Structures are given as structure tokens and as C-alpha cells.
XYZ file of C-alpha atoms in Angstrom:
585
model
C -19.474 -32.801 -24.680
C -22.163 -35.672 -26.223
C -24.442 -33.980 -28.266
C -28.134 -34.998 -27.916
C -28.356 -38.614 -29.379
C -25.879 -39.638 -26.737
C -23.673 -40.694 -29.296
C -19.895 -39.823 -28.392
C -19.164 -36.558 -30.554
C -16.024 -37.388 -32.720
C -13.012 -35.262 -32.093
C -11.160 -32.637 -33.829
C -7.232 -33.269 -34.484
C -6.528 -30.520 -32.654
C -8.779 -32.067 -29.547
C -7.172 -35.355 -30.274
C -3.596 -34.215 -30.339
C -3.938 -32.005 -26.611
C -5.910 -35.016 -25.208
C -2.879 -37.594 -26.175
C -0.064 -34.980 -24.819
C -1.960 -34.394 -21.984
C -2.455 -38.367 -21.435
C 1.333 -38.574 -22.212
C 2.293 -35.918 -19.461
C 0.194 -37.997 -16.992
C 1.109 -41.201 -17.676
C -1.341 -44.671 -17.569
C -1.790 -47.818 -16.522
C 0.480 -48.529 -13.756
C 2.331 -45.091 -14.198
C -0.817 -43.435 -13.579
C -1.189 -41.034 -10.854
C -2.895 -42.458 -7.357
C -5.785 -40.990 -5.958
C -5.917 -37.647 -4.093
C -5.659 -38.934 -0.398
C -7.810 -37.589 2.443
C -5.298 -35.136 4.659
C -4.337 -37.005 7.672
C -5.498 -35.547 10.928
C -7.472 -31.832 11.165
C -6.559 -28.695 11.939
C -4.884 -25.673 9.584
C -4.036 -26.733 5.963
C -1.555 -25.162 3.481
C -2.806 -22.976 1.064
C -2.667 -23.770 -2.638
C 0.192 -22.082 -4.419
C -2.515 -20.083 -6.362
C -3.911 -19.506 -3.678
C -0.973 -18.443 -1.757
C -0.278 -15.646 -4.799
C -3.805 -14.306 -4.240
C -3.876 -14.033 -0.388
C -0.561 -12.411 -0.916
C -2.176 -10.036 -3.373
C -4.545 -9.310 -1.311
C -2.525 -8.593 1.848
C -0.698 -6.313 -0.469
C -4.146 -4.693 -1.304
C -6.753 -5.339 1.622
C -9.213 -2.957 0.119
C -8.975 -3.420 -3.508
C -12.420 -5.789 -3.986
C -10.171 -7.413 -6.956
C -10.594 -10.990 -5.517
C -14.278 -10.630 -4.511
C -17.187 -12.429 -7.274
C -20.526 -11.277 -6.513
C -23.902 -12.463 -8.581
C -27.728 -10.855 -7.695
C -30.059 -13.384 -9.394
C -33.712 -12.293 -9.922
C -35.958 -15.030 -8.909
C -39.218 -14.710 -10.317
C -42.133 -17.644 -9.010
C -43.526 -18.547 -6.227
C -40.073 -19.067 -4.446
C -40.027 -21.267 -1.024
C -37.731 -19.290 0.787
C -36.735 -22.268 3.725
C -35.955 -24.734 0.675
C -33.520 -22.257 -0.546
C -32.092 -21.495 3.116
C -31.773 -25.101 3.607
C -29.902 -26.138 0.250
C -27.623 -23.165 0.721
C -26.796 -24.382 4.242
C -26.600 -27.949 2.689
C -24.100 -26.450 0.443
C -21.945 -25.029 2.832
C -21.516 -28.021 4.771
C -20.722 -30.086 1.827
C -17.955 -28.092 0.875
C -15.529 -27.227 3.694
C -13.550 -24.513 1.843
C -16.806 -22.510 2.314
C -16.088 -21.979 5.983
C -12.355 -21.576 5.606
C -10.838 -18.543 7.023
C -6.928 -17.558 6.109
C -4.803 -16.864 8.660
C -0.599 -16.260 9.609
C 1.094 -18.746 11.370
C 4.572 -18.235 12.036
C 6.053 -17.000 8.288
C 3.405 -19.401 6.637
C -0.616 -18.623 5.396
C -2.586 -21.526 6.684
C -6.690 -22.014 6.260
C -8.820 -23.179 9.122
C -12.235 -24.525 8.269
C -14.889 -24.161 10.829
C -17.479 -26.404 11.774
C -20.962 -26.889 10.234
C -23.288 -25.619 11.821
C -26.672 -24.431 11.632
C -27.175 -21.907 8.446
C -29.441 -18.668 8.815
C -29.892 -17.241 5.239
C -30.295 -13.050 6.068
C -33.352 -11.399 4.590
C -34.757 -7.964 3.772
C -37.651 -6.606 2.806
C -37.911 -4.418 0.186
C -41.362 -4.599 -0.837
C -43.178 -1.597 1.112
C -40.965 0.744 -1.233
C -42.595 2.364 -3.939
C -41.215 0.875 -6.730
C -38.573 3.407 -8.193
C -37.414 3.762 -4.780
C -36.950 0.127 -4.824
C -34.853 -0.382 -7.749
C -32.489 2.103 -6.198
C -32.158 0.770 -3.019
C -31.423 -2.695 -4.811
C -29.021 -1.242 -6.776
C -27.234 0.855 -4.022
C -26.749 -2.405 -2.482
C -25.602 -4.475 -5.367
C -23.086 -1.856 -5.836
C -22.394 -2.101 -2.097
C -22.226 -5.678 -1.683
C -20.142 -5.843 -4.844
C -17.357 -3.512 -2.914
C -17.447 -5.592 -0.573
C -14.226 -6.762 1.182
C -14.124 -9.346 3.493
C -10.918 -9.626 6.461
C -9.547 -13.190 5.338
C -8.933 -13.680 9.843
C -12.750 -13.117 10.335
C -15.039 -12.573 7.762
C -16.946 -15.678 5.797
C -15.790 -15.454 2.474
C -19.133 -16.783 1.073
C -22.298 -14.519 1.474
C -25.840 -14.889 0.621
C -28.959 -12.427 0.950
C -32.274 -12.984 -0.374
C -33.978 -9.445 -1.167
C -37.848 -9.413 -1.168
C -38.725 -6.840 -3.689
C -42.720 -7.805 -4.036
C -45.086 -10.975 -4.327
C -43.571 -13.193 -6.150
C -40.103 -11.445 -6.741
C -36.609 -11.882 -5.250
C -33.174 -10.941 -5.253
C -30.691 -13.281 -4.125
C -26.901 -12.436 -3.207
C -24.319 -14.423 -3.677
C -20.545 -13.771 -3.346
C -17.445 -15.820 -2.819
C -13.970 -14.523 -2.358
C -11.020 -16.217 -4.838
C -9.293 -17.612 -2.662
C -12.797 -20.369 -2.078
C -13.759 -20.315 -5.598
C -13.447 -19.687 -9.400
C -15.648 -19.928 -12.155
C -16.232 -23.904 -12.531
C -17.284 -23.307 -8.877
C -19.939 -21.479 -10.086
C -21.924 -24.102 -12.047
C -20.793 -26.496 -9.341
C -22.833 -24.173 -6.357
C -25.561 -23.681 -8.843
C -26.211 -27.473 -9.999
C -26.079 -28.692 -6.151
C -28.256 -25.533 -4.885
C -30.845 -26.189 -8.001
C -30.920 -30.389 -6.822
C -31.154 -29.508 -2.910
C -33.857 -26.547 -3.674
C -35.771 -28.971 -5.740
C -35.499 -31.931 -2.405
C -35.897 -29.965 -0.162
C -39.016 -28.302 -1.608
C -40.732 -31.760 -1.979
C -39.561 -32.674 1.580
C -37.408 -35.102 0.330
C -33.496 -35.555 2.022
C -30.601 -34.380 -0.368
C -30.165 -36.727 -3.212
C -26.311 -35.841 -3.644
C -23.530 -37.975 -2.573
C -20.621 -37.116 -0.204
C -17.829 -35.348 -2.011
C -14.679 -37.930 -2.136
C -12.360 -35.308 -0.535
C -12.241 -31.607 0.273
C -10.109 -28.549 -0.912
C -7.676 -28.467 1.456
C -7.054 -32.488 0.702
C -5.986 -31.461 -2.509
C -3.583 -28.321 -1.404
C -1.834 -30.635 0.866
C -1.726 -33.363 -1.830
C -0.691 -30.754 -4.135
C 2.089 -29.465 -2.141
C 3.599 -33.074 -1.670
C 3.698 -33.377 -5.412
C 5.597 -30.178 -6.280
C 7.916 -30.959 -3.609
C 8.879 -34.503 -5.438
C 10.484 -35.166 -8.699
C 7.819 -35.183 -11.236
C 7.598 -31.680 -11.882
C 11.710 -31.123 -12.399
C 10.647 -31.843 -16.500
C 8.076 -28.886 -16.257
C 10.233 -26.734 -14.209
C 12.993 -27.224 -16.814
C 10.389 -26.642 -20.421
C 9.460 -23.319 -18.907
C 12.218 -21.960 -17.694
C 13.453 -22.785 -21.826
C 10.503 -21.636 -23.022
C 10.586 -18.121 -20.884
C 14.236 -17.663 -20.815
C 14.903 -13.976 -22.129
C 11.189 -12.836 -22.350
C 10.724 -9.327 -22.389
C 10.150 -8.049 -18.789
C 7.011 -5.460 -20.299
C 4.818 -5.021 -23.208
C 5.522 -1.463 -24.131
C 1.854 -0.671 -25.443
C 1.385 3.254 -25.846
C -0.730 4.317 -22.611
C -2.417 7.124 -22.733
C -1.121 7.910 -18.944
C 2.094 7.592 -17.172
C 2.738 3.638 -15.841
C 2.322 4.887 -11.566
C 5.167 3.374 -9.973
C 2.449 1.172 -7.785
C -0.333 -0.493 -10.177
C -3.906 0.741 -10.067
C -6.676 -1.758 -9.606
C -9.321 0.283 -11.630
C -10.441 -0.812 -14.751
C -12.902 -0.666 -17.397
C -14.868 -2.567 -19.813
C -15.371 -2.087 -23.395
C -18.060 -4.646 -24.791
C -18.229 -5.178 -28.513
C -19.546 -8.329 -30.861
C -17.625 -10.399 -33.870
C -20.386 -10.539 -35.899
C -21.449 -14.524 -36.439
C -20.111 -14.569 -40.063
C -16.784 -13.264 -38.879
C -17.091 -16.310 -36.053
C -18.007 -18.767 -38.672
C -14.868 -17.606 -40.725
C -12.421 -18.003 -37.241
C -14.200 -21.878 -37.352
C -13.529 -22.448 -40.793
C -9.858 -21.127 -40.323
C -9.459 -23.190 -37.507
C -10.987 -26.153 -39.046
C -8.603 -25.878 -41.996
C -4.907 -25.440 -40.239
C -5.659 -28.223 -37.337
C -6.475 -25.689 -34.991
C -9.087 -24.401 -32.627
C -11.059 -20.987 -32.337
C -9.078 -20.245 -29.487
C -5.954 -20.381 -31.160
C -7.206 -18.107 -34.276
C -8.763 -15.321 -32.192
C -5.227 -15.362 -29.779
C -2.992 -15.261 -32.555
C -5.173 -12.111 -33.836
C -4.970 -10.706 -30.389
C -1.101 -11.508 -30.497
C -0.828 -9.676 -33.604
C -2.576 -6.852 -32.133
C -0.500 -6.572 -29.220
C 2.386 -6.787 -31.481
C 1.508 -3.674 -33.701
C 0.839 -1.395 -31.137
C 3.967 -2.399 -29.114
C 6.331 -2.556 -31.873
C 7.495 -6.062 -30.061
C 7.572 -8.804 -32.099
C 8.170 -11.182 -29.091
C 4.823 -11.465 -27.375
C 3.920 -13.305 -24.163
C 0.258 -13.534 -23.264
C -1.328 -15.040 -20.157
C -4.509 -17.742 -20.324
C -6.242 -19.676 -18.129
C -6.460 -22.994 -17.431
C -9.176 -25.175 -15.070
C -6.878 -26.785 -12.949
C -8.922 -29.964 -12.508
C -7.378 -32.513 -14.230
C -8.195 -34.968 -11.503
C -11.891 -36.897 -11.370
C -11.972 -35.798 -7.687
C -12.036 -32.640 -7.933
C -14.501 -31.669 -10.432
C -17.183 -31.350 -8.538
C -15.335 -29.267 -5.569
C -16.135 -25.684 -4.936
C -12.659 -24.183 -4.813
C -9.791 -22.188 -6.289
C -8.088 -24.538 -8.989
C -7.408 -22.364 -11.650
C -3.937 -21.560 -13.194
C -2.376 -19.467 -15.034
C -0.238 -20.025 -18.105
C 2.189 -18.185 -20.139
C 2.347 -18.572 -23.894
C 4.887 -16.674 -26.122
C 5.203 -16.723 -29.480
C 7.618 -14.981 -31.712
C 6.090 -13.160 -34.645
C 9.594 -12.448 -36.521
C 10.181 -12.686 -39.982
C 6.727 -11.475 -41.004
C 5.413 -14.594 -41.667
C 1.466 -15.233 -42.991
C -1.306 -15.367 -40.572
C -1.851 -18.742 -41.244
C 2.092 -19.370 -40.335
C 1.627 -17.111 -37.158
C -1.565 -19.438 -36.578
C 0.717 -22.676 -36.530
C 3.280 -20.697 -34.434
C 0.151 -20.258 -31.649
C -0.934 -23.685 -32.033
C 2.448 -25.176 -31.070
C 3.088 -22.958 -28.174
C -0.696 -23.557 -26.992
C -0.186 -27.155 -26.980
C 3.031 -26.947 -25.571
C 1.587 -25.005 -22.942
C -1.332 -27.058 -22.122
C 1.112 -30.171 -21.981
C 2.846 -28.566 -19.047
C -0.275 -26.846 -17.129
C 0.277 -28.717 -13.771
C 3.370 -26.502 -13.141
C 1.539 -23.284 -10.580
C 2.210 -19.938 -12.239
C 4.017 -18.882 -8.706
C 6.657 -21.577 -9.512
C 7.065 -20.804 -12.971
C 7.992 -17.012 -11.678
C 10.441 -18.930 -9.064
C 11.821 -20.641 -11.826
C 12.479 -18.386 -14.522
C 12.748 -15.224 -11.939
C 11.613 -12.390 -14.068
C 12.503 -8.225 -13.087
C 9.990 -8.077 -10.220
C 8.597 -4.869 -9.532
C 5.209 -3.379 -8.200
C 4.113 -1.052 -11.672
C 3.217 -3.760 -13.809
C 2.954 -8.362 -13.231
C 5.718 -10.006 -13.898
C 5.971 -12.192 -17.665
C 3.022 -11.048 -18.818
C 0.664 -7.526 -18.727
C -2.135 -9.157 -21.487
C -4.327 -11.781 -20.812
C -6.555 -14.102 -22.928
C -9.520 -16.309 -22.510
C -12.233 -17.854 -24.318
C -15.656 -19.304 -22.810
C -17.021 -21.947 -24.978
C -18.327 -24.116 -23.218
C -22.823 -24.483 -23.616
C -23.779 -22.305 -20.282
C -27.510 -23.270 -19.402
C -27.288 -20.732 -16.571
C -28.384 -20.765 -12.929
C -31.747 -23.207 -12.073
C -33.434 -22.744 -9.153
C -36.575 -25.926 -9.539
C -39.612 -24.114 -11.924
C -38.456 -20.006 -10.881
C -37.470 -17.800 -13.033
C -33.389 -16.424 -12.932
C -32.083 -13.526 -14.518
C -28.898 -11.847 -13.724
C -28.876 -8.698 -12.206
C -24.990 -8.223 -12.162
C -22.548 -11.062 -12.851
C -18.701 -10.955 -12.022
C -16.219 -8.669 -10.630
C -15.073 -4.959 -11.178
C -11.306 -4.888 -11.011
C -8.565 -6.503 -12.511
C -4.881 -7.056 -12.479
C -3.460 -7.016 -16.106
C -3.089 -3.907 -18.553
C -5.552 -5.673 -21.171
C -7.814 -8.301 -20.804
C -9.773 -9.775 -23.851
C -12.444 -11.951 -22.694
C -14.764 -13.654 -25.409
C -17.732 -16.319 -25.579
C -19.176 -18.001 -28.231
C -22.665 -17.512 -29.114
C -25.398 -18.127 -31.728
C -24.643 -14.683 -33.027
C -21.102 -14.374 -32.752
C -17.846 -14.058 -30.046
C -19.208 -11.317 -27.690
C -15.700 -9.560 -26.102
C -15.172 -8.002 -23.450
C -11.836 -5.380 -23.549
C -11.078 -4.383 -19.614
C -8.513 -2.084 -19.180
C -6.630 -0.447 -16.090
C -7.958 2.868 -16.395
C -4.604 4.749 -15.008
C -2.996 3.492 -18.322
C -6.115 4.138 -20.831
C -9.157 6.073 -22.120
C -12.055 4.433 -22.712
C -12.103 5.961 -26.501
C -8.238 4.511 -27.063
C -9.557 0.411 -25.767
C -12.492 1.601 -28.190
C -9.795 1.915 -30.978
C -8.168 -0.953 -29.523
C -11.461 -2.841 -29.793
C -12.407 -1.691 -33.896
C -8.310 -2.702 -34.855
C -8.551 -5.821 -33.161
C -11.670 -6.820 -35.765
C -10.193 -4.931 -38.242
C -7.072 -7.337 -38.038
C -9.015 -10.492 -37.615
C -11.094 -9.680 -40.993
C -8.156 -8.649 -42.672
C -6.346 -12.004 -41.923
C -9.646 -13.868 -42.824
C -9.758 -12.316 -45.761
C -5.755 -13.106 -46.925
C -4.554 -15.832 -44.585
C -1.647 -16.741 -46.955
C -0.348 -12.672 -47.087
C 2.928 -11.580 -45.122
C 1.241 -9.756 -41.329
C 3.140 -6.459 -42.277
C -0.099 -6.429 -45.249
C -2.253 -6.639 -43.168
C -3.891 -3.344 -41.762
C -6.406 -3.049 -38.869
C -7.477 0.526 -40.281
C -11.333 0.720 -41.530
C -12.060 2.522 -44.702
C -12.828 5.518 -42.451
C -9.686 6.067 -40.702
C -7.633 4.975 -43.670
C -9.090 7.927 -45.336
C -8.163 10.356 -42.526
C -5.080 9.256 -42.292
C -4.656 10.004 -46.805
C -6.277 13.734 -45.560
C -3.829 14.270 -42.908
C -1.004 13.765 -45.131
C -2.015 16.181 -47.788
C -2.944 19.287 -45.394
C -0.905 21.959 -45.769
C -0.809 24.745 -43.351
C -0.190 28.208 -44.162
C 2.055 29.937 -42.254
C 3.656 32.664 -43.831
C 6.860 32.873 -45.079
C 9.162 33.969 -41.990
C 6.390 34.120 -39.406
C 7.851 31.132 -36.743
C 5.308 29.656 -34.379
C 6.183 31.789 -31.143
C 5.702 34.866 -33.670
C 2.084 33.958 -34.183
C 1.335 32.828 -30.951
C 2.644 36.507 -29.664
C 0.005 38.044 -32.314
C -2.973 36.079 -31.074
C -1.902 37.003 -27.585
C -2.022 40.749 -28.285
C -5.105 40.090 -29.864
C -7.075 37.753 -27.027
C -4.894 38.180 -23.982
C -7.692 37.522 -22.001
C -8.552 34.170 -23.656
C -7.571 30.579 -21.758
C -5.113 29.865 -24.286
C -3.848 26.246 -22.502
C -5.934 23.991 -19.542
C -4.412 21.239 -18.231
C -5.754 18.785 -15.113
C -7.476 22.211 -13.417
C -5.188 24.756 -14.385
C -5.657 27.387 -16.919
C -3.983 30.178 -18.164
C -4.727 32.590 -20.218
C -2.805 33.965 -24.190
C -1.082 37.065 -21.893
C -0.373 34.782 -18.827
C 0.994 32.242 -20.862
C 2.964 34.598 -23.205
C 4.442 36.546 -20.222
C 5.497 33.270 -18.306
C 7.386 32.239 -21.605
C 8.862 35.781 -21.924
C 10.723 34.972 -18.488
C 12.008 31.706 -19.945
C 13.338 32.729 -22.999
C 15.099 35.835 -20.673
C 16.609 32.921 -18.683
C 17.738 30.858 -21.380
C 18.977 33.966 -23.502
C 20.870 34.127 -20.533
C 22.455 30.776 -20.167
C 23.398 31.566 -24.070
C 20.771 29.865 -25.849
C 20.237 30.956 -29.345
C 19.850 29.776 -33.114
C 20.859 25.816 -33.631
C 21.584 25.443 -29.194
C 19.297 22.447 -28.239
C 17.594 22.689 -25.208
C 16.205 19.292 -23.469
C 12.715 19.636 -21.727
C 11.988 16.666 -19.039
C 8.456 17.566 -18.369
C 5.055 15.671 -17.958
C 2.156 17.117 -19.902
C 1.210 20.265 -17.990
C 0.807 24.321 -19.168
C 4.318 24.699 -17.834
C 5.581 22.501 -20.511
C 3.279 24.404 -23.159
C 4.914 27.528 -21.488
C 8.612 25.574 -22.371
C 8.350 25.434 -25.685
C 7.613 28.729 -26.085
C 10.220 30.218 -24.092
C 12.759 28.146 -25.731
C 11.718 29.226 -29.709
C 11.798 32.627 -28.051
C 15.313 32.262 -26.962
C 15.634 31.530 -30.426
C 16.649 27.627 -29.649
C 15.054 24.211 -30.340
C 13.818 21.612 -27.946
C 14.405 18.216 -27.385
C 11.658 16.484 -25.653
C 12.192 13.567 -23.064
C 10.499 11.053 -22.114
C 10.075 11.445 -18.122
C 8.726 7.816 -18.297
């Protein structure tokens, strides 16, 4: 970016170093790369490889909503509802990939584009509504348009409604489907509607040029490239760098991995206070680095401690448009990298730090590899409970967002983004005047809102700590607050008074005499009460007395979490044995 004088801003080493390895990777002068070429002839195109791993997704999942982004902008003005109708169709013709449909042909995906034709922007009126009856209908539909999920064969994968809500108020809908889009397409369909609004509105013709090529020009150009020679060096650093990588990141879920992923997640939002940001900065600053690199080497070291791993692989994104012609395309460019970094030999935070750097640079050196053929190449243990290489993912947004323009209106964002995900953990953070606001989603059939809560406080707790004593070995450093450090000091010095002689079962049989009535154990809807449960573990312990259990036999339990496990336990002490939990996972 130029800051405000127009004067070129100087860059950091750490800038300067990525932008010669990147320059390196691509070659100049006569080595350079040509231009993207215009696709000879018409008709279906190829699909991207990233986009041929999402349309496979989403065959997978057809009703998941995962790959669906959908925005309702409050417009606020006098708003001249035929300007915006007309930029919007503008922008649709501009952009082919807007009127691309997916479709099966023979063993292959292919995308047909259909024409341009004449664009009819749908419209309701909300306005007769009393208001509270207004701002539920609007949000009954956000949260219906938001579930949306289009058929790839025959839906259009970008949708717009403007919502009339009262004089001088609006709602406008916008959604686009993956597969047509990502988030640089956002501010690229926002800058061209807020220039064709503005024309339009004056009566002028559009003032932007003819794009250079379309989408599907690059996925065919794209294609030829992979299928050449250049990419055998790439092909051969990450299939190196990957070789051996643990298949999973065994964090503690509060819920049993399903043999088929979930979709479902949730979002935790909390804030790095600014002088916590301003310390990441001055870290970064000081080791060659950027923020980036010191908040993922915190979340590394997070991920590390709670999965007892000390070989880490994390997933990031990258834009995908290292090519002039394609930065001002509306399309699905983005790709996915894998960095790993080893966190052996308990080394400082500032020598983890250096570890991250090198593999993030490393990484970004060999982006133009597709995440699909990095899977081909280093052929991880494939299997539908979790994504293969990597379950974590990492990004952060710091790039100056002015937001959506629409001429002199008023925007404000009524809901932003999308509501599922495909990883165990995301961490998602921007930079801001007053700090890195996160975001924490989490598949909810592997977590509790109050454990990504925890997950959330350690996560800061680790970042201050290595702050605070960059130089000291990571096993030092603790994520605990003063709070739970102190619990944890309380639990260790409770004693419990049992009685001399009087085992568990024995005490459990007195309260049951003395409550029988009482739910004693409830577990997903079930409930039993002290005499229920007593007598079910009676029958146990007559079966197991029976098998020969008694004092020092072992007995193995391979149960989920349920009241007949509870019921287990009991019946085993009262057989006089001791049991061996398994794991059923």
C-alpha cells in the first residue's frame, strides 16, 4: 500500500525477503511468465483445481450451505433503485463466471457460462409492516437466504434482492456461491457496483474498461501449466516438506470424532487488546518477521499444548492472484497452504518465531502448487471424519477495508459471511485501531462453546506470556490466568473424607437407602434414579461375581458416556474388582 503522500511506503525485511523469493520462483525478464491467453473457441471450460475440490465437496454435501457467502447491506439515502439494477446487471455481464453453471460431462465437472442478457433485480416490499413485524420478517429471510443452497445444474449462483423496509431505507441481498467467488471478489463487485451506481445515476455510460480475460481463461490456462514441467520443483518441496506429517491433530474434543464430519460450527468472538497488538508489532519488528507470523506461531503453540504433538501442521490462505490479469476478476482464486513446523526441543518463543518465519516463507515461495495436488502428491490417510494434512486453520486480514460504497448512501452490514465450516478450529483475526479482533469457529460435534471459550482465554494467555519472556524455554510458558492457576493450587490440596474402610460403592449404597427416589445419574434424556441405579448395578456385580471377579481381577469397560456406564462401575467395585476404562474412540 502508498500511504497518503503518494510516496512509495518503504518495506519491511520480512516484505522484502517474500517479494524477492516470490520474484525468484517466477522468474524475469525473458524467463518471465507470458500472458494469460484468451481460451480458444466457447463452450464448457474446466474447472479450477480449487474449484474442482469444492464442487466435489459439495456433491458430497448438496445441502450443507458451507460454500454459500451471503451479505444484507442496509442502504440508507435516497437510493435510485434502476441505477442499482442496472450496475448489478452491468456487473454480471462483465464477469462471465457470474452466469456459470457446473455441470458432469462424461467423468469430468465442466462450467457453462450463459449469455448476457437482460438483468431484472427482484424486489419486495416491506414497508406496510409495522415496524417490529418488519425487522422479523427481514431477519427470517436473512436467515433464509443465508441457508440457501443453490443446484450447481440450474440455479444462478449469484443472487441479489433489494428489500424496501420504509422511505428512504433498503436492504439489499447479495450472495455468491464459492465456486464464482472469494473474498477479493468481494471488494472487486463492490468497487465496480459503487462506479456503475454512481454512472448510471448521472446518466452517464459505464466508465470501466473491458476485463482482459475471464475466469474460465485462467482455469484452462491454469490447467495447461500444471500439466507442464514447471511445477515438478513444487511438487517435489512439498512432498519433502509433508513427508511423515501426522495424519490428525489429536486435540481433546469434548464429543466423539462421528465417523462422517459435521458441517456445524460456532463462533467465539474475543479482542487482543491494542497494547497486546502493539507488543505482536514490536516482536515482529524485532526478529524480521511479520504479525502474521507472531500470532501463528502462538496459535501453533496452542495447538501444540492441548494436543500433546509437538509436530504441528496448520492450514492458511493464500490470494491466488499473482497474475496482473486477474486482479480485478470476480472468481474463485484462492489456495490453500500447508505450513508445519516442529516445536521439539523446547526452544524460546522467539526461536519457535524464526522456526514459523522460515516455513511461512517457504510456503509462500511455493503457493502456485493447488492444495488438491499437494494431497495427490504427498497422499495423506484419506478418510471422511476429519480433512486430510491439516484439521486447524489460520488467517489474518490486514489489509485497510473501507467497506462497501454505494455513490452518497449510507451501508451498514446486516450479516456478513457464511455459517459453516470445514476444519476443527479456525482462528480468524483482523487488525484494527483497537486491537486483533478473533474469531474462534469450531465444529460443534467436537466442542462446547465454554471449552473454544477456554480455548480462546489460553490462546491470549500464551501470547502475553511469550510477550512478556520471548527469550524463556515454551515448556515456561503457561496460558493459565491468575484465576485458574489458583484453582488448579485448591484442587490439589482438597482432601476428601471418606472414612476409613467405607469404599465408594459402600457410600453410594447408603445414599441410595436414604434417597432411592432421587435421579441419582441423567445422561442425553435418560435418568435414573439412587434405587434404579443401585439395583441395575446389583445385577452386574451378580454377573461378574459369577464370571469370578473379585479383589485385584481387572475388569475392562468399553463404553461411551451413558448411565449404563455409571451403572458399570458400580457393579464392578461391587463384585469387589477394579475397572479399566477404554477408550471406544
Amino acid at each position: 500500500m502508498s500511504p497518503a503522500s503518494g510516496a512509495a511506503a518503504p518495506l519491511s525485511d520480512a516484505k522484502r525477503a517474500l517479494l524477492e523469493r516470490l520474484l525468484r520462483g517466477q522468474g524475469a525478464g525473458a524467463d518471465a511468465p507470458r500472458g494469460i491467453p484468451r481460451r480458444a473457441g466457447g463452450g464448457a471450460a474446466p474447472l479450477s483445481p480449487a474449484q474442482g475440490r469444492l464442487w466435489l465437496a459439495q456433491r458430497m454435501d448438496a445441502d450443507s450451505g458451507v460454500d454459500t457467502l451471503f451479505w444484507a447491506l442496509r442502504i440508507a439515502g435516497p437510493l435510485d433503485d434502476h441505477a442499482l439494477e442496472r450496475a448489478l446487471g452491468e456487473v454480471v455481464r462483465r464477469h462471465d463466471i457470474l452466469r456459470a453453471t457446473f455441470h458432469l460431462e462424461g467423468d469430468a465437472p465442466v462450467q457453462r457460462v450463459a449469455p448476457a442478457g437482460a438483468y431484472a433485480l427482484p424486489r419486495a416490499d416491506l414497508s406496510g409492516l409495522p415496524p417490529a413485524e418488519r425487522e422479523a420478517e427481514l431477519q427470517l429471510r436473512v436467515r433464509r437466504e443465508a441457508a440457501h443452497t443453490p443446484d450447481l445444474e440450474r440455479d444462478p449462483l449469484f443472487r441479489a434482492q433489494l428489500l424496501r423496509m420504509a422511505e428512504g431505507e433498503h436492504v439489499l441481498f447479495l450472495s455468491m456461491h464459492h465456486l464464482i467467488s472469494d473474498g477479493w471478489s468481494l471488494g472487486v463487485l463492490f468497487r465496480e457496483m459503487d462506479a456503475l451506481y454512481r454512472a448510471f445515476e448521472r446518466g452517464e455510460p459505464s466508465p470501466l474498461e473491458e476485463l482482459p480475460i475471464q475466469y474460465a481463461d485462467f482455469a484452462a490456462w491454469q490447467h495447461e501449466r500444471l500439466a507442464g514441467a514447471g511445477m515438478a520443483e513444487q511438487v517435489e518441496y512439498w512432498s519433502r516438506q509433508l513427508a511423515g506429517a501426522p495424519s490428525l491433530l489429536e486435540l481433546p474434543t469434548d464429543f466423539s470424532r462421528p465417523a462422517v464430519q459435521g458441517l456445524r460450527v460456532g463462533t467465539h468472538r474475543f479482542r487482543l487488546p491494542a497494547a497486546l497488538a502493539d507488543g505482536v508489532g514490536a516482536l515482529a519488528r524485532a526478529e524480521n518477521a511479520t504479525p502474521y507470523m507472531v500470532l501463528l506461531a502462538a496459535f501453533k503453540l496452542l495447538l501444540s499444548r492441548y494436543a500433546l504433538q509437538d509436530d504441528v501442521v496448520v492450514g492458511t490462505s493464500v490470494s491466488g492472484r499473482s497474475r496482473r490479469e486477474v486482479e480485478g476478476l470476480i472468481g474463485f482464486f484462492v489456495n490453500t497452504v500447508a505450513l508445519r513446523t516442529d516445536l521439539g526441543g523446547d526452544p524460546s518463543f522467539r526461536g519457535l518465531l524464526r522456526r514459523v518465519r522460515q516455513t511461512v516463507l517457504d510456503g509462500q515461495t511455493h503457493q502456485d502448487l493447488p492444495f488438491e495436488r499437494v494431497v495427490e502428491a504427498v497422499r495423506p490417510e484419506r478418510t471422511l471424519s476429519h480433512n486430510p494434512l491439516f484439521q486447524a486453520y489460520f488467517v489474518l486480514q490486514n489489509t485497510p477495508s473501507e467497506g462497501p460504497r454505494l455513490g452518497g448512501l449510507e451501508l451498514s452490514m446486516v450479516h456478513g459471511g457464511t455459517g459453516a465450516g470445514r476444519f476443527d478450529l479456525t482462528l480468524s483475526a483482523t487488525e484494527r485501531g483497537d486491537g486483533v479482533h478473533c474469531n474462534l469457529v469450531y465444529r460443534t460435534d467436537l466442542f462446547t462453546p465454554a471449552s473454544v471459550e477456554r480455548m480462546a482465554e489460553h490462546y491470549t494467555g500464551l501470547l502475553q506470556a511469550a510477550l512478556a519472556a520471548a527469550d524463556e524455554p515454551l515448556s515456561r510458558l503457561s496460558p493459565l490466568s491468575d484465576e485458574e492457576r489458583e484453582r488448579v493450587l485448591e484442587w490439589g490440596t482438597v482432601r476428601a473424607r471418606m472414612g476409613a474402610g467405607r469404599c465408594l460403592h459402600h457410600r453410594f449404597e447408603e445414599q441410595a437407602a436414604r434417597t432411592p427416589a432421587a435421579v441419582a445419574v441423567t445422561c442425553e434424556g435418560e435418568s435414573l434414579s439412587y434405587a434404579g441405579l443401585d439395583a441395575r448395578a446389583e445385577r452386574i456385580a451378580r454377573h461378574l461375581r459369577g464370571l469370578g471377579v473379585g479383589p485385584e481381577v481387572r475388569v475392562a469397560l468399553f463404553l461411551e458416556r451413558s448411565v449404563e456406564m455409571v451403572a458399570a462401575v458400580l457393579g464392578v467395585l461391587k463384585a469387589g474388582g477394579c475397572y479399566v476404562p477404554l477408550d471406544p474412540v
